[in-house]
mmCIF file of C-alpha atoms in Angstrom:
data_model
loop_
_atom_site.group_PDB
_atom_site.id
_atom_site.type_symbol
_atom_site.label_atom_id
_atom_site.label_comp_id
_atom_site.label_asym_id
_atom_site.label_seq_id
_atom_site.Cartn_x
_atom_site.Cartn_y
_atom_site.Cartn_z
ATOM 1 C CA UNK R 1 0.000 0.000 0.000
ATOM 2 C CA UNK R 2 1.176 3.575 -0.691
ATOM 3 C CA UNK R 3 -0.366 6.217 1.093
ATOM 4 C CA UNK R 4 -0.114 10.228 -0.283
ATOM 5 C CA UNK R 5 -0.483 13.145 1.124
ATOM 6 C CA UNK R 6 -1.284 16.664 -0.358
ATOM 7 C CA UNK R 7 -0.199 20.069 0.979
ATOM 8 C CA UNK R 8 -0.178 23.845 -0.077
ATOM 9 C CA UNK R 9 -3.098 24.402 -1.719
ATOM 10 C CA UNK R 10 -5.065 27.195 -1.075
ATOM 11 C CA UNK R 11 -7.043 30.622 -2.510
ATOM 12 C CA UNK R 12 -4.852 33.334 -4.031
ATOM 13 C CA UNK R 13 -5.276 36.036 -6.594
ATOM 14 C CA UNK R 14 -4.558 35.569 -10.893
ATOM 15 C CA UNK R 15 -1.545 35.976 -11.062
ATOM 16 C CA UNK R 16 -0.452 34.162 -7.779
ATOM 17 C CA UNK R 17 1.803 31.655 -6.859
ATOM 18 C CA UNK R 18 1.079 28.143 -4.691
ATOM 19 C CA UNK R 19 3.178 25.255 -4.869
ATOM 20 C CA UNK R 20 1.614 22.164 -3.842
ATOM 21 C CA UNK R 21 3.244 18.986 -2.435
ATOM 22 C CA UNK R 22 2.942 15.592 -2.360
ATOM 23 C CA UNK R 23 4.248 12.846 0.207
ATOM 24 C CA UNK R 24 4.582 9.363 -0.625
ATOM 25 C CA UNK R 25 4.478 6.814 2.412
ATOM 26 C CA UNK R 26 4.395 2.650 2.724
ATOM 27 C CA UNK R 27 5.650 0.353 -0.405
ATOM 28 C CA UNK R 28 6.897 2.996 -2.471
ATOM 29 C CA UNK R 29 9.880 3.030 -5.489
ATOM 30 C CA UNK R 30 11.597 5.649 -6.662
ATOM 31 C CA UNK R 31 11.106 4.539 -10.074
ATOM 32 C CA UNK R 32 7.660 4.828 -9.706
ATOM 33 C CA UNK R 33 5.488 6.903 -11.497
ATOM 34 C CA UNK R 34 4.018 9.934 -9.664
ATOM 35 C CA UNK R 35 1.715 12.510 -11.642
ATOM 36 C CA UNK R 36 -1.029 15.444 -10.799
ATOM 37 C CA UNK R 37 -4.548 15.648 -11.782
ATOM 38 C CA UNK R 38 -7.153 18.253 -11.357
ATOM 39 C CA UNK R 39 -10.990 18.204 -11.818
ATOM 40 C CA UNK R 40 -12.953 21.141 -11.320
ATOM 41 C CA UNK R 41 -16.821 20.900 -10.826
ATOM 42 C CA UNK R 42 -18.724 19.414 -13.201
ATOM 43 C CA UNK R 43 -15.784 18.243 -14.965
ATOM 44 C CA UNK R 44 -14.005 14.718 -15.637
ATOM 45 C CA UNK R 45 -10.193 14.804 -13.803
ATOM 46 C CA UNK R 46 -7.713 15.682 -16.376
ATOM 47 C CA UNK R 47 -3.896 15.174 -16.237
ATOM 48 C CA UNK R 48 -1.810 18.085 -15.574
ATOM 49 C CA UNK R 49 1.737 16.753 -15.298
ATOM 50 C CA UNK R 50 4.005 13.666 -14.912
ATOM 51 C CA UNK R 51 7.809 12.486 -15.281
ATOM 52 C CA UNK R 52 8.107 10.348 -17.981
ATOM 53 C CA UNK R 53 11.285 8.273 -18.545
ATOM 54 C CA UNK R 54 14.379 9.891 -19.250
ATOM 55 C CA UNK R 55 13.286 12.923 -16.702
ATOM 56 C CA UNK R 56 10.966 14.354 -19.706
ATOM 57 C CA UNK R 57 7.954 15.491 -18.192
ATOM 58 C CA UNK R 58 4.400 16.171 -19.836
ATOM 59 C CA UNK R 59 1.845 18.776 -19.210
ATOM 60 C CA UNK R 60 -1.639 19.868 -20.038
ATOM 61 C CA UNK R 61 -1.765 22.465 -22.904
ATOM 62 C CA UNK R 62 -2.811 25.131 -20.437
ATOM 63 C CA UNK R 63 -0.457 24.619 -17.896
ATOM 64 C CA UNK R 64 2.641 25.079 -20.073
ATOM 65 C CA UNK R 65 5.122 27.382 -19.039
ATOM 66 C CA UNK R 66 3.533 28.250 -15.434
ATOM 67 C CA UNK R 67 3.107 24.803 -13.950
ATOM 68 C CA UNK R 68 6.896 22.839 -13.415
ATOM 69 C CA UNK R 69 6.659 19.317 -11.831
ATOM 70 C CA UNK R 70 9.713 18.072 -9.174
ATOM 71 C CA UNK R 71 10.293 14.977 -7.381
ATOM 72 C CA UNK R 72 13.001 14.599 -4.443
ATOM 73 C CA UNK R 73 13.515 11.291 -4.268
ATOM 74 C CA UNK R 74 15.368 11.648 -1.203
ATOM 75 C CA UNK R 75 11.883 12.910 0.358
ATOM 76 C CA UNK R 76 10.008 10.809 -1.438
ATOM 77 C CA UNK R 77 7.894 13.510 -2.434
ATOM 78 C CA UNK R 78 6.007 15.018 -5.768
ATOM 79 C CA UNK R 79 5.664 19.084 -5.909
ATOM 80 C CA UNK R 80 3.364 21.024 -8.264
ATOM 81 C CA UNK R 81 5.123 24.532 -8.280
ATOM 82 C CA UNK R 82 2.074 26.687 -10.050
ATOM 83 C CA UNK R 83 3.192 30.556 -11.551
ATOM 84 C CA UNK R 84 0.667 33.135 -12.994
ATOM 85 C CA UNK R 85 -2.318 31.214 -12.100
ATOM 86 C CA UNK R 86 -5.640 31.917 -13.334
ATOM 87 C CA UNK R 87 -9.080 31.213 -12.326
ATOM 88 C CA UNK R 88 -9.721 28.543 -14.639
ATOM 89 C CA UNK R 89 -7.250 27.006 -12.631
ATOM 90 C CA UNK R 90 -9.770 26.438 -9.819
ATOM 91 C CA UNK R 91 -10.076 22.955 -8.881
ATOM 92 C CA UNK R 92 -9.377 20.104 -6.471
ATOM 93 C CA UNK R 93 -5.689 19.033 -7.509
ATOM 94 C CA UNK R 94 -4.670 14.833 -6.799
ATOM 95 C CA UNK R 95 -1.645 12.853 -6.920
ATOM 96 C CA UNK R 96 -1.606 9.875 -7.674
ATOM 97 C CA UNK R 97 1.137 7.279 -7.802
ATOM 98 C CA UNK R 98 1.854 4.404 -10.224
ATOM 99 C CA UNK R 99 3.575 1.230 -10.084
ATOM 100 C CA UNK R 100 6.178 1.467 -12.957
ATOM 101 C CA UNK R 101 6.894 4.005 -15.661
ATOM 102 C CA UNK R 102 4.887 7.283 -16.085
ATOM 103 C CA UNK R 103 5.508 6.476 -19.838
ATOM 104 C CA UNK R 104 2.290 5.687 -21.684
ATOM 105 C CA UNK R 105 0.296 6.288 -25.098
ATOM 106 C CA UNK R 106 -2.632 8.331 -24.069
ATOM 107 C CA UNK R 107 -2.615 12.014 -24.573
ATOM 108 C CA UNK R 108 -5.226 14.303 -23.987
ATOM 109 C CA UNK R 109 -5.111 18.027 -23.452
ATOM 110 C CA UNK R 110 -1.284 17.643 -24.558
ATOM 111 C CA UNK R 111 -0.702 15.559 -21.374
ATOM 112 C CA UNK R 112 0.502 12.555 -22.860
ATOM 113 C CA UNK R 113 1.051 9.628 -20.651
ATOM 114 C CA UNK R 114 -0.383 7.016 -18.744
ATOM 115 C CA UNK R 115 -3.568 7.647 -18.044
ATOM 116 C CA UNK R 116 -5.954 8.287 -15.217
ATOM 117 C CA UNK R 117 -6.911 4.676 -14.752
ATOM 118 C CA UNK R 118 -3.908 3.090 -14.321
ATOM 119 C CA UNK R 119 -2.949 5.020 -11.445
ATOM 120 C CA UNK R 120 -2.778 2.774 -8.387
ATOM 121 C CA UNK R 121 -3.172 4.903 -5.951
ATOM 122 C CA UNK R 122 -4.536 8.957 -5.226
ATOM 123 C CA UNK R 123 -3.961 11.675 -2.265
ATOM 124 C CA UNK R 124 -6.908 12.952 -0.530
ATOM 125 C CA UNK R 125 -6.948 16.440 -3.048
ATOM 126 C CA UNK R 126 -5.838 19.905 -2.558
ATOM 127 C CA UNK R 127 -8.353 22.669 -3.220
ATOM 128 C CA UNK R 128 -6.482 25.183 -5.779
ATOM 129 C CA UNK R 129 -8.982 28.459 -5.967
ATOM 130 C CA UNK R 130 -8.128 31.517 -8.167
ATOM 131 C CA UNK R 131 -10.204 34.610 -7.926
ATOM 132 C CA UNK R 132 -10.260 37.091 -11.007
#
């Protein structure tokens, strides 16, 4: 079992700054696959970012160039470091953990990797709110 905890999330201004964070507890591996997800209301969960192999990471079209994803290893822990936000922004933010590679054919959005479903496990959520 792996368990996850979120942190940082919050309500800020566009424009802001938050940088979320992620720690990874139980039967974890550093090889692993770790990602983030959002899903605002009435929507499905999307994929905002993951590590794919190699240290190439993916991200959602409208995340580019404001959202960077980090892992420390050492810490065992995922961060979501989030620049110029906006309101459409605004959602409950998960990470979720995968046995194996991020690596994976699906795309969607421009997040191309694997996708939501074969995550293994998911953190309780962070609430991300932007206000225009």
């Amino acid at each position: 079992q792996v368990q996850l905890v979120e942190s940082g999330g919050g309500s800020v201004q566009a424009g802001g700054s938050l940088r979320l964070s992620c720690a990874a507890s139980g039967d974890t591996d550093s090889s692993d696959c770790m990602g983030w997800f959002r899903q605002a209301p009435g929507k499905e969960r999307e994929g905002v970012a993951s590590t794919l192999r190699d240290s190439r990471t993916t991200y959602a079209d409208s995340v580019k160039g404001r959202f960077t994803i980090s892992k420390d290893n050492a810490k065992n822990t995922l961060y979501l470091q989030m620049n110029s936000l906006k309101p459409e922004d605004t959602a409950m933010y998960y990470c979720a953990y995968k046995r194996g590679s991020c690596w994976g054919t699906y795309c969607s959005g421009g997040y191309c990797g694997a996708k939501r479903s074969e995550y293994n496990y998911w953190g309780q959520g962070a609430q991300v709110t932007v206000s225009s």
